Amino acid sequence: MVQYNFKKITKVPTGKDFVDIVLSRTQRQTPTVVHKGYAINRIRQFYMRKVKFTQTNFHEKLSTIIEEFPRLDDIHPFYGDLLHVLYNKDHYKLALGQINTARNLIGKIAKDYVKLLKYGDSLYRCKALKVAALGRMYVDVQPYAFTTKSQFVGHTDYKYLRYQVIDTPGILDRPFEDRNIIEMCSITALAHLRAAVLFFLDISGSCGYTIAQQSALFHSIKSLFMNKPLIIVCNKTDLQSLEGISEDDKKLVEEMKSEAMKTLIGQGGEPREGAEVLLTMSTLTEEGVIAVKNAACERLLDQRVEIKMKSKKINDCLNRFHVAVPKPRDQKERPPCIPQAVLEAKAKEAEKEKKRLERDLEEENGGAGVYSASLKKHYLLANDEWKEDNMPEILDGHNVYDFVDPDILQRLEELEKEEGLLQEEDDNEVEMDVEDLTPQQQKELAEIRKKKSLLIREHRIKKSTAESRPTVPRKFDKDKKFTSERMGRQLSSLGLDPSKAMERVRSKSRGRKRERSIDHGGDDMNVDDDGSNKKMRVRSLSRSGSRSRSRPPTDVVVPGEGFKDSAQKIKAFKLGKKSVQKRNKDARKGEGDRVIPTLKPKHLFSGKRSNGKTTRR
């Protein structure tokens, strides 16, 4: 006997809390950013992932509840009787059954809306389908009537024709005057729609009504079934078979069957061979569901054909048709002739091992609504055991899924190819005929190449920070790594003259001092009378007209500035001033200033007007 630890059963949250838990988990573990500028395939995948993930969460939570709660047949009789005293066994079984029904409904809803999302043509429609899917997953399933409070319309296909299916609310067996609005919706549909009627009969009695009560309801509304194809469907055969019911109940079912046969005969003909008005099915195991659908569609199709044949329009159309029926000319049989090569090819195809599809896995693991496809089994990882690992949700305060790049592997491959091409170019540049070298030279060449590869590797490691490394102050340079003497030694080892570089470093290390001008007794201009070939320099002695000597005039081209002549430099300066006019006019600090000022402060433009003037507030 199975042993249960009732203390380990997970607490079942309320309906509202349950929905909040699932939706918040979906929001945290799926991407949250989508823009209308994305490709339509990316938008579809975004919302399909939302719907699938929500359905998976619902399925996991509801499956946990069903699996953790014990079965009454497997526990000790003491616990069974105690549960019946405290809660009632029937209510307990009904509750677990309705949870299982809700799980199946959510799976079917997700499957249907994922199909619809594949054809979404805009961000708005995909979002609307996602909202509708998540809204319909929040279903209300109870063991009493009127959980279906409105009419639900669906569609199905049969023999290349589209049929409309309507799920009407339930009806109670009571006087017509006492029926409420929900019941009247069903009665109105039965009275006015030309359709095939399926009367579902719960032969297990788990709905809370006996077969006698359901039979009484059938006879009270059978007037609504006149001149309509009627089929009695005995549901929940997985709990109770039709042969296992009592004799009294069988008589009631036979009476309902005879009433249904009257509707078949009333269509204007004898009941044809194979016409069934009493069928059995189980929505849990899906046994007989297709047979019920086919029977209803076939009955409805026959009725529509008969009505059209009785109409006046058929006489105008019959003379346009001619149906040729071949007649046998002798008693000789002529079976179909299939070439031997075709038979051998079919035999080989039958011997081949059929590829297992996702549909086959779905049928093996409970069918649609029960089987939940794993989204992780197609991950390309180094180890297959990592596929079921949980990905971290939040890292450093950010949603991890927002930073997942689907093209990272492709970009990495392109980068490695580019790196390989560059390395080959470097090798080709230094390639030389090694055979002409002496053994000592070959050894030195190998050491040089090894040292070069180490330097390249070290440079790549430090490349990310080398460009942005700030100048190290002397107080932090305790190891004396950045000194002018070290630089001079390195330049000397390379065969370069370090004297000019050392002078430049020392001149920069000393602070700039303003040169004292020579006074020539109040002259306005200072003229250098050197015998050299340098250009005459004229410098104003007035303080207001002085200019820094380190900044050349605008019309003078200094080597290294990138201008070919003074005209190009003047034009560049004008364009630069023109580009900053709008920024200066808006009082921006720079190109990166994106501040949006408050043009209408709330404390000046809000509140009620007083009784006085309205020119000022």
Tab-separated table of N, CA, C and O in Angstrom, residues 33-44 46-47 121-124:
chain	number	residue	atom	x	y	z
A	33	VAL	N	10.785	42.982	-23.888
A	33	VAL	CA	10.906	44.140	-24.775
A	33	VAL	C	10.634	43.696	-26.205
A	33	VAL	O	11.244	42.745	-26.696
A	34	VAL	N	9.709	44.369	-26.870
A	34	VAL	CA	9.408	44.120	-28.277
A	34	VAL	C	9.006	45.445	-28.905
A	34	VAL	O	8.363	46.277	-28.255
A	35	HIS	N	9.432	45.671	-30.131
A	35	HIS	CA	9.144	46.926	-30.830
A	35	HIS	C	8.469	46.602	-32.159
A	35	HIS	O	8.661	45.528	-32.748
A	36	LYS	N	7.681	47.563	-32.638
A	36	LYS	CA	6.978	47.356	-33.899
A	36	LYS	C	7.932	47.354	-35.089
A	36	LYS	O	7.550	46.915	-36.174
A	37	GLY	N	9.161	47.813	-34.901
A	37	GLY	CA	10.136	47.787	-35.979
A	37	GLY	C	10.786	46.430	-36.189
A	37	GLY	O	11.519	46.235	-37.154
A	38	TYR	N	10.549	45.475	-35.282
A	38	TYR	CA	11.125	44.145	-35.429
A	38	TYR	C	10.499	43.426	-36.631
A	38	TYR	O	9.402	43.753	-37.061
A	39	ALA	N	11.220	42.430	-37.123
A	39	ALA	CA	10.668	41.578	-38.180
A	39	ALA	C	9.460	40.827	-37.637
A	39	ALA	O	9.388	40.484	-36.456
A	40	ILE	N	8.492	40.535	-38.516
A	40	ILE	CA	7.238	39.924	-38.070
A	40	ILE	C	7.483	38.543	-37.492
A	40	ILE	O	6.789	38.122	-36.553
A	41	ASN	N	8.491	37.811	-38.001
A	41	ASN	CA	8.794	36.485	-37.453
A	41	ASN	C	9.278	36.595	-36.016
A	41	ASN	O	8.936	35.765	-35.164
A	42	ARG	N	10.065	37.634	-35.748
A	42	ARG	CA	10.566	37.821	-34.381
A	42	ARG	C	9.426	38.194	-33.435
A	42	ARG	O	9.376	37.732	-32.293
A	43	ILE	N	8.478	39.012	-33.911
A	43	ILE	CA	7.324	39.383	-33.083
A	43	ILE	C	6.464	38.156	-32.802
A	43	ILE	O	5.989	37.943	-31.676
A	44	ARG	N	6.246	37.322	-33.843
A	44	ARG	CA	5.448	36.102	-33.624
A	44	ARG	C	6.112	35.184	-32.605
A	44	ARG	O	5.450	34.666	-31.700
A	46	PHE	N	8.109	35.993	-30.243
A	46	PHE	CA	8.053	36.625	-28.926
A	46	PHE	C	6.748	36.259	-28.215
A	46	PHE	O	6.742	35.803	-27.065
A	47	TYR	N	5.614	36.447	-28.910
A	47	TYR	CA	4.320	36.196	-28.268
A	47	TYR	C	4.000	34.705	-28.211
A	47	TYR	O	3.324	34.254	-27.271
A	121	ASP	N	-0.085	39.221	-38.552
A	121	ASP	CA	0.613	40.067	-39.527
A	121	ASP	C	1.016	41.419	-38.977
A	121	ASP	O	1.483	42.272	-39.731
A	122	SER	N	0.844	41.655	-37.681
A	122	SER	CA	1.253	42.935	-37.106
A	122	SER	C	1.463	42.751	-35.610
A	122	SER	O	1.043	41.749	-35.014
A	123	LEU	N	2.144	43.729	-35.024
A	123	LEU	CA	2.395	43.688	-33.581
A	123	LEU	C	1.088	43.751	-32.799
A	123	LEU	O	0.909	43.054	-31.793
A	124	TYR	N	0.142	44.560	-33.275
A	124	TYR	CA	-1.116	44.708	-32.553
A	124	TYR	C	-1.909	43.395	-32.535
A	124	TYR	O	-2.434	42.983	-31.500
